[in-house]
Short mmCIF file of C-alpha atoms in Angstrom, two decimals:
data_model
loop_
_atom_site.label_atom_id
_atom_site.label_comp_id
_atom_site.label_asym_id
_atom_site.label_seq_id
_atom_site.Cartn_x
_atom_site.Cartn_y
_atom_site.Cartn_z
CA UNK A 1 16.43 -3.14 -27.87
CA UNK A 2 14.35 -2.45 -24.80
CA UNK A 3 14.43 1.02 -23.31
CA UNK A 4 12.36 2.89 -20.84
CA UNK A 5 12.21 6.59 -20.27
CA UNK A 6 10.58 8.90 -17.79
CA UNK A 7 9.52 12.45 -18.40
CA UNK A 8 7.68 14.58 -15.89
CA UNK A 9 8.12 11.61 -13.54
CA UNK A 10 6.33 9.13 -15.86
CA UNK A 11 7.83 5.76 -16.82
CA UNK A 12 7.19 4.06 -20.14
CA UNK A 13 8.49 0.69 -21.29
CA UNK A 14 9.46 0.82 -24.97
CA UNK A 15 10.49 -1.92 -27.39
CA UNK A 16 12.86 -0.11 -29.78
CA UNK A 17 13.73 -2.20 -32.88
CA UNK A 18 17.47 -2.58 -33.36
CA UNK A 19 17.40 -2.54 -37.16
CA UNK A 20 16.65 0.37 -39.45
CA UNK A 21 18.34 3.14 -37.49
CA UNK A 22 17.80 4.72 -34.11
CA UNK A 23 15.43 7.46 -35.25
CA UNK A 24 13.20 5.03 -37.10
CA UNK A 25 13.26 2.62 -34.16
CA UNK A 26 12.21 5.35 -31.71
CA UNK A 27 9.46 6.48 -34.07
CA UNK A 28 8.08 2.96 -34.34
CA UNK A 29 8.25 2.33 -30.60
CA UNK A 30 6.36 5.53 -29.79
CA UNK A 31 3.93 4.96 -32.64
CA UNK A 32 3.11 1.48 -31.34
CA UNK A 33 2.70 2.76 -27.77
CA UNK A 34 0.10 5.24 -29.03
CA UNK A 35 -1.64 2.66 -31.19
CA UNK A 36 -2.05 0.07 -28.44
CA UNK A 37 -3.20 2.64 -25.89
CA UNK A 38 -0.19 2.56 -23.55
CA UNK A 39 0.24 6.25 -24.34
CA UNK A 40 -3.34 7.56 -24.12
CA UNK A 41 -4.55 10.84 -25.56
CA UNK A 42 -3.24 13.87 -23.74
CA UNK A 43 -0.20 12.19 -22.19
CA UNK A 44 2.66 14.69 -21.99
CA UNK A 45 5.94 13.47 -23.41
CA UNK A 46 9.29 14.45 -21.91
CA UNK A 47 11.37 17.18 -23.47
CA UNK A 48 13.63 16.13 -26.31
CA UNK A 49 16.66 16.87 -24.15
CA UNK A 50 15.56 14.68 -21.23
CA UNK A 51 14.35 11.83 -23.47
CA UNK A 52 17.64 11.86 -25.37
CA UNK A 53 19.52 11.61 -22.07
CA UNK A 54 17.29 8.76 -20.81
CA UNK A 55 17.69 6.69 -23.99
CA UNK A 56 21.31 7.51 -24.78
CA UNK A 57 20.38 9.10 -28.11
CA UNK A 58 21.30 12.40 -29.63
CA UNK A 59 18.82 15.21 -29.13
CA UNK A 60 18.60 15.64 -32.90
CA UNK A 61 17.41 12.04 -33.24
CA UNK A 62 14.62 12.62 -30.72
CA UNK A 63 13.61 15.95 -32.32
CA UNK A 64 13.39 14.27 -35.72
CA UNK A 65 11.28 11.41 -34.30
CA UNK A 66 8.90 13.85 -32.58
CA UNK A 67 8.57 15.94 -35.75
CA UNK A 68 7.77 12.86 -37.81
CA UNK A 69 5.07 11.68 -35.39
CA UNK A 70 3.58 15.18 -35.25
CA UNK A 71 3.39 15.14 -39.04
CA UNK A 72 1.68 11.74 -38.94
CA UNK A 73 -0.84 12.96 -36.38
CA UNK A 74 0.27 10.78 -33.47
CA UNK A 75 1.64 13.72 -31.47
CA UNK A 76 0.56 17.32 -31.09
CA UNK A 77 2.44 20.45 -30.11
CA UNK A 78 1.33 23.85 -28.90
CA UNK A 79 3.54 26.89 -28.40
CA UNK A 80 4.77 27.12 -24.83
CA UNK A 81 3.62 23.62 -23.78
CA UNK A 82 4.91 20.08 -23.89
CA UNK A 83 4.46 17.65 -26.77
CA UNK A 84 1.35 15.55 -26.17
CA UNK A 85 -0.25 12.44 -27.60
CA UNK A 86 -2.89 13.43 -30.13
CA UNK A 87 -6.39 11.98 -30.35
CA UNK A 88 -5.63 8.67 -32.03
CA UNK A 89 -7.87 5.65 -31.55
CA UNK A 90 -5.94 2.47 -30.69
CA UNK A 91 -5.71 0.05 -33.62
CA UNK A 92 -4.71 -2.99 -31.58
CA UNK A 93 -7.87 -4.60 -30.19
CA UNK A 94 -7.65 -5.14 -26.42
CA UNK A 95 -8.74 -8.38 -24.79
CA UNK A 96 -12.52 -8.77 -24.39
CA UNK A 97 -13.53 -6.10 -21.91
CA UNK A 98 -16.36 -7.98 -20.22
CA UNK A 99 -16.50 -11.73 -20.70
CA UNK A 100 -20.09 -12.01 -19.58
CA UNK A 101 -20.46 -15.79 -19.85
CA UNK A 102 -17.79 -16.25 -17.17
CA UNK A 103 -18.85 -13.40 -14.86
CA UNK A 104 -22.16 -14.27 -13.25
CA UNK A 105 -24.86 -11.62 -12.88
CA UNK A 106 -24.90 -11.82 -9.10
CA UNK A 107 -21.30 -10.55 -9.03
CA UNK A 108 -22.23 -7.30 -10.79
CA UNK A 109 -23.25 -4.27 -8.84
CA UNK A 110 -25.91 -1.71 -9.79
CA UNK A 111 -24.71 1.07 -12.04
CA UNK A 112 -23.32 4.07 -10.25
CA UNK A 113 -20.18 6.18 -10.00
CA UNK A 114 -18.18 2.98 -10.34
CA UNK A 115 -19.64 0.66 -13.24
CA UNK A 116 6.42 -10.93 1.80
CA UNK A 117 6.35 -12.50 4.38
CA UNK A 118 8.79 -12.61 7.25
CA UNK A 119 7.94 -16.03 8.62
CA UNK A 120 11.47 -17.45 8.63
CA UNK A 121 13.64 -14.43 9.32
CA UNK A 122 16.14 -14.28 12.12
CA UNK A 123 14.53 -13.19 15.40
CA UNK A 124 14.94 -9.57 16.49
CA UNK A 125 17.87 -8.85 18.77
CA UNK A 126 17.58 -5.18 19.72
CA UNK A 127 16.38 -4.03 23.13
CA UNK A 128 13.28 -2.39 21.64
CA UNK A 129 12.17 -5.60 19.95
CA UNK A 130 13.61 -4.53 16.55
CA UNK A 131 16.93 -5.75 15.11
CA UNK A 132 19.91 -3.47 15.51
CA UNK A 133 20.67 -3.84 11.81
CA UNK A 134 17.69 -4.75 9.63
CA UNK A 135 18.79 -6.43 6.40
CA UNK A 136 15.72 -8.61 6.00
CA UNK A 137 14.70 -9.17 2.37
CA UNK A 138 11.23 -8.52 1.00
CA UNK A 139 10.57 -5.06 2.36
CA UNK A 140 11.37 -1.50 1.26
CA UNK A 141 12.69 1.44 3.24
CA UNK A 142 9.40 2.35 4.91
CA UNK A 143 10.93 5.58 6.23
CA UNK A 144 10.86 6.77 2.60
CA UNK A 145 7.11 6.15 2.23
CA UNK A 146 5.62 9.11 0.28
CA UNK A 147 3.51 10.27 3.22
CA UNK A 148 2.84 13.76 1.84
CA UNK A 149 1.68 12.46 -1.52
CA UNK A 150 -0.44 9.80 0.18
CA UNK A 151 -2.01 12.44 2.43
CA UNK A 152 -2.71 14.71 -0.55
CA UNK A 153 -4.35 11.87 -2.42
CA UNK A 154 -6.36 10.84 0.65
CA UNK A 155 -7.69 14.37 1.11
CA UNK A 156 -8.61 14.56 -2.55
CA UNK A 157 -10.46 11.24 -2.42
CA UNK A 158 -12.40 12.08 0.74
CA UNK A 159 -13.33 15.56 -0.48
CA UNK A 160 -14.39 14.59 -4.00
CA UNK A 161 -15.55 10.97 -3.97
CA UNK A 162 -19.28 10.20 -3.80
CA UNK A 163 -20.84 8.56 -0.77
CA UNK A 164 -21.09 5.30 -2.73
CA UNK A 165 -17.42 4.56 -2.01
CA UNK A 166 -18.48 3.56 1.51
CA UNK A 167 -20.92 0.98 0.19
CA UNK A 168 -20.39 -2.45 -1.38
CA UNK A 169 -17.64 -2.81 -3.95
CA UNK A 170 -17.17 -4.97 -7.02
CA UNK A 171 -15.17 -8.01 -5.84
CA UNK A 172 -12.61 -7.21 -8.52
CA UNK A 173 -11.95 -3.83 -6.88
CA UNK A 174 -12.77 -0.21 -7.59
CA UNK A 175 -12.97 0.68 -11.24
CA UNK A 176 -10.82 3.77 -10.59
CA UNK A 177 -7.86 1.68 -9.48
CA UNK A 178 -8.38 -1.01 -12.07
CA UNK A 179 -8.40 1.65 -14.79
CA UNK A 180 -5.30 3.33 -13.43
CA UNK A 181 -3.50 -0.01 -13.15
CA UNK A 182 -4.39 -1.07 -16.68
CA UNK A 183 -2.84 2.14 -17.98
CA UNK A 184 0.19 2.06 -15.69
CA UNK A 185 1.06 -1.61 -16.23
CA UNK A 186 0.70 -1.24 -19.98
CA UNK A 187 2.82 1.90 -20.03
CA UNK A 188 5.63 0.73 -17.76
CA UNK A 189 5.69 -3.07 -18.08
CA UNK A 190 4.07 -3.80 -21.45
CA UNK A 191 1.12 -5.64 -19.88
CA UNK A 192 -1.87 -6.08 -22.21
CA UNK A 193 -5.09 -5.93 -20.21
CA UNK A 194 -8.24 -3.91 -19.52
CA UNK A 195 -9.85 -2.74 -16.26
CA UNK A 196 -12.43 -5.53 -16.46
CA UNK A 197 -9.68 -8.17 -16.39
CA UNK A 198 -7.93 -6.87 -13.26
CA UNK A 199 -8.66 -8.11 -9.72
CA UNK A 200 -7.42 -6.10 -6.73
CA UNK A 201 -6.32 -8.26 -3.80
CA UNK A 202 -4.56 -8.00 -0.45
CA UNK A 203 -1.28 -9.37 -1.80
CA UNK A 204 0.42 -12.28 -3.50
CA UNK A 205 -0.63 -14.85 -0.90
CA UNK A 206 -4.30 -14.13 -1.50
CA UNK A 207 -3.76 -14.17 -5.26
CA UNK A 208 -2.17 -17.61 -5.06
CA UNK A 209 -4.98 -18.85 -2.82
CA UNK A 210 -7.58 -17.56 -5.27
CA UNK A 211 -5.85 -19.21 -8.21
CA UNK A 212 -5.61 -22.63 -6.57
CA UNK A 213 -9.41 -22.54 -6.25
CA UNK A 214 -9.89 -22.19 -10.01
CA UNK A 215 -6.95 -24.28 -11.31
CA UNK A 216 -6.99 -28.06 -11.20
CA UNK A 217 -3.81 -30.11 -11.24
CA UNK A 218 -0.20 -29.77 -10.06
CA UNK A 219 1.42 -26.34 -9.94
CA UNK A 220 5.13 -25.90 -10.69
CA UNK A 221 7.27 -23.48 -8.70
CA UNK A 222 10.86 -22.53 -9.40
CA UNK A 223 13.73 -24.43 -7.76
CA UNK A 224 15.29 -22.53 -6.08
CA UNK A 225 12.38 -20.27 -5.36
CA UNK A 226 10.31 -18.69 -2.64
CA UNK A 227 9.71 -21.36 0.00
CA UNK A 228 6.81 -19.41 1.44
CA UNK A 229 4.84 -19.85 -1.78
CA UNK A 230 5.43 -23.59 -1.64
CA UNK A 231 4.04 -23.51 1.89
CA UNK A 232 0.94 -21.65 0.71
CA UNK A 233 0.31 -24.38 -1.86
CA UNK A 234 0.90 -27.11 0.71
CA UNK A 235 -1.60 -25.60 3.12
CA UNK A 236 -4.11 -25.41 0.29
CA UNK A 237 -3.65 -29.13 -0.30
CA UNK A 238 -1.99 -28.64 -3.69
CA UNK A 239 1.03 -30.42 -5.10
CA UNK A 240 4.04 -28.20 -5.82
CA UNK A 241 6.23 -29.54 -8.63
CA UNK A 242 9.86 -28.30 -8.75
CA UNK A 243 10.83 -26.31 -11.86
CA UNK A 244 14.66 -26.31 -12.01
CA UNK A 245 16.51 -23.03 -12.55
CA UNK A 246 19.97 -22.56 -14.05
CA UNK A 247 21.97 -19.65 -15.41
CA UNK A 248 19.37 -19.03 -18.13
CA UNK A 249 16.38 -19.00 -15.80
CA UNK A 250 13.64 -21.60 -15.42
CA UNK A 251 14.21 -24.80 -17.42
CA UNK A 252 10.94 -24.65 -19.30
CA UNK A 253 11.51 -27.98 -21.02
CA UNK A 254 10.97 -29.62 -17.61
CA UNK A 255 7.29 -28.61 -17.72
CA UNK A 256 5.12 -31.53 -18.79
CA UNK A 257 1.51 -31.82 -19.85
CA UNK A 258 0.61 -33.05 -16.38
CA UNK A 259 1.45 -29.65 -14.87
CA UNK A 260 -1.54 -27.31 -14.85
CA UNK A 261 0.25 -24.04 -14.04
CA UNK A 262 3.72 -22.66 -13.39
CA UNK A 263 4.59 -19.80 -11.04
CA UNK A 264 7.63 -18.04 -12.50
CA UNK A 265 9.70 -14.86 -12.10
CA UNK A 266 10.86 -14.28 -15.70
CA UNK A 267 12.10 -10.68 -15.37
CA UNK A 268 14.37 -11.33 -12.37
CA UNK A 269 14.40 -14.87 -11.02
CA UNK A 270 14.01 -15.21 -7.27
CA UNK A 271 16.59 -15.64 -5.77
CA UNK A 272 19.25 -16.15 -8.47
CA UNK A 273 18.45 -12.87 -10.20
CA UNK A 274 18.76 -14.03 -13.82
CA UNK A 275 16.20 -13.03 -16.49
CA UNK A 276 14.54 -15.82 -18.42
CA UNK A 277 16.47 -16.43 -21.65
CA UNK A 278 14.62 -15.31 -24.82
CA UNK A 279 14.55 -18.86 -26.20
CA UNK A 280 12.97 -20.09 -22.98
CA UNK A 281 10.45 -17.24 -23.04
CA UNK A 282 9.38 -18.53 -26.45
CA UNK A 283 9.19 -22.08 -25.12
CA UNK A 284 7.14 -20.95 -22.13
CA UNK A 285 4.75 -19.14 -24.45
CA UNK A 286 4.30 -22.33 -26.48
CA UNK A 287 3.78 -24.51 -23.41
CA UNK A 288 0.12 -25.38 -22.96
CA UNK A 289 -0.37 -24.60 -19.27
CA UNK A 290 -1.25 -21.46 -17.34
CA UNK A 291 1.65 -19.16 -16.42
CA UNK A 292 1.54 -17.10 -13.22
CA UNK A 293 4.04 -14.25 -13.64
CA UNK A 294 5.27 -12.81 -10.36
CA UNK A 295 6.72 -9.43 -11.35
CA UNK A 296 7.83 -8.81 -7.77
CA UNK A 297 10.47 -6.16 -8.52
CA UNK A 298 9.98 -5.30 -12.18
CA UNK A 299 10.17 -1.58 -11.40
CA UNK A 300 13.64 -1.80 -9.85
CA UNK A 301 16.26 -2.45 -12.51
CA UNK A 302 19.64 -0.72 -12.47
CA UNK A 303 22.32 -1.50 -15.01
CA UNK A 304 20.72 -3.66 -17.65
CA UNK A 305 18.03 -3.12 -20.24
CA UNK A 306 14.60 -3.60 -18.65
CA UNK A 307 12.81 -6.85 -19.37
CA UNK A 308 9.15 -6.35 -20.25
CA UNK A 309 6.42 -8.43 -18.70
CA UNK A 310 6.07 -11.90 -20.17
CA UNK A 311 2.30 -11.41 -20.01
CA UNK A 312 2.48 -9.02 -22.96
CA UNK A 313 3.46 -11.94 -25.22
CA UNK A 314 0.56 -14.23 -24.22
CA UNK A 315 -2.19 -12.31 -22.36
CA UNK A 316 -4.71 -15.12 -22.85
CA UNK A 317 -2.54 -17.61 -20.93
CA UNK A 318 -0.69 -15.55 -18.33
CA UNK A 319 -1.84 -14.26 -14.95
CA UNK A 320 0.28 -11.19 -14.18
CA UNK A 321 0.60 -10.34 -10.48
CA UNK A 322 2.13 -7.44 -8.59
CA UNK A 323 1.84 -5.66 -5.24
CA UNK A 324 2.76 -2.46 -3.40
CA UNK A 325 4.69 -4.41 -0.77
CA UNK A 326 8.09 -3.42 -2.15
CA UNK A 327 7.20 -0.34 -4.17
CA UNK A 328 5.40 1.45 -1.30
CA UNK A 329 4.90 -0.52 1.93
CA UNK A 330 3.77 -4.03 2.90
CA UNK A 331 1.30 -2.62 5.44
CA UNK A 332 -0.94 -1.29 2.65
CA UNK A 333 -1.99 -4.84 1.70
CA UNK A 334 -2.68 -3.98 -1.93
CA UNK A 335 -1.99 -6.26 -4.88
CA UNK A 336 -3.36 -6.83 -8.35
CA UNK A 337 -3.66 -9.56 -10.91
CA UNK A 338 -4.30 -9.19 -14.64
CA UNK A 339 -6.28 -12.31 -15.49
CA UNK A 340 -6.98 -13.97 -18.85
CA UNK A 341 -10.60 -13.57 -20.01
CA UNK A 342 -11.32 -17.27 -19.42
CA UNK A 343 -10.50 -16.97 -15.70
CA UNK A 344 -11.91 -13.58 -14.69
CA UNK A 345 -15.32 -14.97 -13.75
CA UNK A 346 -14.08 -17.82 -11.51
CA UNK A 347 -11.39 -15.62 -9.92
CA UNK A 348 -13.87 -12.81 -9.19
CA UNK A 349 -16.26 -15.30 -7.63
CA UNK A 350 -13.49 -16.77 -5.49
CA UNK A 351 -12.54 -13.27 -4.36
CA UNK A 352 -16.16 -12.51 -3.48
CA UNK A 353 -16.37 -15.53 -1.19
CA UNK A 354 -12.88 -14.95 0.26
CA UNK A 355 -13.44 -11.45 1.67
CA UNK A 356 -16.03 -9.72 -0.56
CA UNK A 357 -13.52 -7.10 -1.73
CA UNK A 358 -10.30 -5.36 -0.78
CA UNK A 359 -10.47 -2.26 1.43
CA UNK A 360 -11.72 0.63 -0.70
CA UNK A 361 -10.08 3.82 0.56
CA UNK A 362 -6.57 2.52 -0.05
CA UNK A 363 -7.58 1.53 -3.57
CA UNK A 364 -8.82 5.02 -4.38
CA UNK A 365 -5.77 6.70 -2.86
CA UNK A 366 -3.42 4.48 -4.88
CA UNK A 367 -5.46 5.22 -8.02
CA UNK A 368 -5.03 8.94 -7.35
CA UNK A 369 -1.27 8.52 -6.85
CA UNK A 370 -1.01 6.75 -10.20
CA UNK A 371 -3.21 9.27 -12.02
CA UNK A 372 -1.19 12.25 -10.75
CA UNK A 373 2.11 10.45 -11.46
CA UNK A 374 3.14 10.80 -7.82
CA UNK A 375 3.58 7.02 -7.88
CA UNK A 376 5.95 7.28 -10.86
CA UNK A 377 7.98 9.95 -9.13
CA UNK A 378 8.23 7.86 -5.98
CA UNK A 379 9.38 4.81 -7.96
CA UNK A 380 12.04 6.80 -9.77
CA UNK A 381 13.41 8.26 -6.55
CA UNK A 382 13.39 4.82 -4.90
CA UNK A 383 15.15 3.28 -7.89
CA UNK A 384 18.02 5.76 -7.59
CA UNK A 385 18.21 5.27 -3.83
CA UNK A 386 18.28 1.46 -4.01
CA UNK A 387 20.79 1.48 -6.84
CA UNK A 388 23.20 3.48 -4.67
CA UNK A 389 22.74 0.95 -1.88
CA UNK A 390 23.31 -1.96 -4.26
CA UNK A 391 26.52 -0.30 -5.45
CA UNK A 392 27.71 0.17 -1.85
CA UNK A 393 27.03 -3.49 -1.10
CA UNK A 394 28.99 -4.68 -4.13
CA UNK A 395 31.88 -2.36 -3.28
CA UNK A 396 32.03 -3.54 0.33
CA UNK A 397 31.33 -7.27 -0.02
CA UNK A 398 32.32 -8.03 -3.60
CA UNK A 399 35.71 -9.09 -4.98
CA UNK A 400 38.60 -6.70 -4.50
CA UNK A 401 40.90 -5.27 -1.85
CA UNK A 402 39.33 -5.33 1.57
CA UNK A 403 36.76 -8.02 0.77
CA UNK A 404 35.72 -9.35 4.20
CA UNK A 405 35.21 -12.95 3.06
CA UNK A 406 37.10 -13.97 -0.10
CA UNK A 407 35.37 -16.44 -2.37
CA UNK A 408 31.76 -15.32 -1.88
CA UNK A 409 29.55 -14.89 -4.96
CA UNK A 410 26.87 -12.23 -5.49
CA UNK A 411 24.88 -13.34 -8.56
CA UNK A 412 21.99 -11.51 -10.20
CA UNK A 413 22.22 -8.04 -8.67
CA UNK A 414 21.32 -6.04 -11.79
CA UNK A 415 17.82 -5.48 -10.39
CA UNK A 416 15.75 -5.94 -7.27
CA UNK A 417 15.98 -5.07 -3.58
CA UNK A 418 17.99 -8.03 -2.32
CA UNK A 419 21.28 -9.79 -2.93
CA UNK A 420 22.01 -13.50 -2.71
CA UNK A 421 25.40 -14.07 -1.11
CA UNK A 422 26.68 -17.59 -1.77
CA UNK A 423 29.40 -18.82 0.59
CA UNK A 424 32.69 -20.41 -0.49
CA UNK A 425 33.01 -24.18 -0.11
CA UNK A 426 35.90 -23.67 2.31
CA UNK A 427 33.56 -22.04 4.80
CA UNK A 428 32.28 -20.61 6.98
CA UNK A 429 29.03 -22.54 7.00
CA UNK A 430 25.65 -20.89 6.71
CA UNK A 431 24.84 -21.81 10.31
CA UNK A 432 28.07 -20.31 11.64
CA UNK A 433 27.50 -17.08 9.79
CA UNK A 434 23.87 -16.82 10.88
CA UNK A 435 24.92 -17.27 14.49
CA UNK A 436 27.54 -14.54 14.15
CA UNK A 437 25.03 -12.18 12.53
CA UNK A 438 22.52 -12.83 15.28
CA UNK A 439 25.16 -12.14 17.90
CA UNK A 440 25.81 -8.78 16.27
CA UNK A 441 22.09 -7.92 16.02
CA UNK A 442 21.89 -8.34 12.23
CA UNK A 443 18.55 -9.57 10.87
CA UNK A 444 18.60 -11.36 7.51
CA UNK A 445 17.71 -14.84 6.31
CA UNK A 446 19.31 -18.09 5.29
CA UNK A 447 19.42 -18.96 1.61
CA UNK A 448 19.32 -22.77 1.89
CA UNK A 449 15.52 -23.04 2.54
CA UNK A 450 14.95 -21.66 -0.96
CA UNK A 451 16.00 -25.09 -2.24
CA UNK A 452 13.81 -28.12 -1.59
CA UNK A 453 16.83 -30.33 -1.02
CA UNK A 454 20.38 -29.53 -0.03
CA UNK A 455 21.06 -26.07 -1.36
CA UNK A 456 24.29 -24.10 -1.24
CA UNK A 457 24.96 -22.17 1.92
CA UNK A 458 24.39 -18.47 1.77
CA UNK A 459 22.53 -15.39 2.92
CA UNK A 460 19.69 -13.40 1.42
CA UNK A 461 20.39 -9.75 2.14
CA UNK A 462 17.73 -7.08 1.83
CA UNK A 463 19.49 -3.80 1.21
CA UNK A 464 16.27 -1.77 0.94
CA UNK A 465 14.94 -2.21 4.48
CA UNK A 466 17.21 0.13 6.50
CA UNK A 467 16.79 3.88 6.45
CA UNK A 468 19.31 5.95 4.51
CA UNK A 469 21.14 6.79 7.72
CA UNK A 470 21.12 3.25 9.07
CA UNK A 471 22.17 1.40 5.90
CA UNK A 472 25.94 2.15 5.94
CA UNK A 473 26.16 1.00 9.57
CA UNK A 474 24.19 -2.17 8.81
CA UNK A 475 26.41 -2.95 5.82
CA UNK A 476 29.57 -2.42 7.84
CA UNK A 477 28.24 -4.64 10.63
CA UNK A 478 27.59 -7.41 8.08
CA UNK A 479 31.08 -7.01 6.61
CA UNK A 480 32.59 -7.42 10.08
CA UNK A 481 30.43 -10.49 10.70
CA UNK A 482 31.70 -12.01 7.46
CA UNK A 483 35.28 -11.22 8.37
CA UNK A 484 34.88 -12.52 11.91
CA UNK A 485 33.65 -16.04 11.15
#
């Protein structure tokens, strides 16, 4: 049973065994998190009351688990303060921290203080150049950007960082951010990596372009899937092989030995929204090629148990990628990839020759946000906000009295920032509905381009983009467009 809790604004992904009782399962999950370093020394745990509420357990069960781990030396308590992780050395060896044969000497710096694209969206229709109702997928509510926390972190960085931050940077990125990311991704998504195996980039497009430089052979992408990524591969002169998707996720058995790599979305398939079935996760792990895991909205799950990163099951064969484009803002241009040891050298060299390194100040500010848990707090607030919006969308457009267009389907909305609305066979057509939305000043995108061939008609609706005040009006405008076609 997968659970995740958050105390003092901190998320942690836990794998709680289903057998042996709840208390014993919680003990083992926390014990393992301490052992493998996802809960480092000094981390404050939530109160027993809040953890019990997060996990749906009794408070007595949590108290007993804490007491047991204190007795074993994994946790420590002091009167008047929170329970903390004790000084326990991890027993699970991490991946090699510096694969020197693959990372050439000329990529290393002298010792010092640091050892979604909107290409095919409907055109704007408002008088100011912006759509009247912005329901474009792939972007968050930028009006909710944590400006105060970002400003605090920026002031801290500029007042405390050494002058060296304005000089050359390791092509992999600042060690401060790579260290913070290794801890955060391990704690919240179950990613197994080290700072030396992380490369900071400007986003998913650059990550894909870097990977095609170090991978030879065809690359499979999900069908349906993000058409923009297929276009990136085409422009790079690489063959994109379709990987069919059904109700259980990507059909892994379609991957052959001729395919060098597969770009997949196992936690929440884009756009169908299904998680990859456990049996297929096992098959993907046994497949011999490289897996590129796009965890594009792994932090935003609502009413199902969270699915941990696939990378944690095969860190030597999976490239895990993520960005701040949906969690914070696309304008930051910050992304990261956790790379297998065998690829870190070639990827770092490709990054060096692409743009030397990603902008430094933003890296250090993001690292500070993660270290102070301001990033966790922002994610938790955003998760609640987007869940309310998802619920409003289902209530207004889903089956039931007052449904504007009977027969539509809304699959895979247990997580993410967008909803796929599939149209009934009886109509209206996708083109008719897009024209009506454009007439009403509603910006969204067609679903059919996500299929290589003839896909079902539909709309991809981004319910995160509008501000809190604007969202109800945008949703109502879409409902009227559906009813009016």
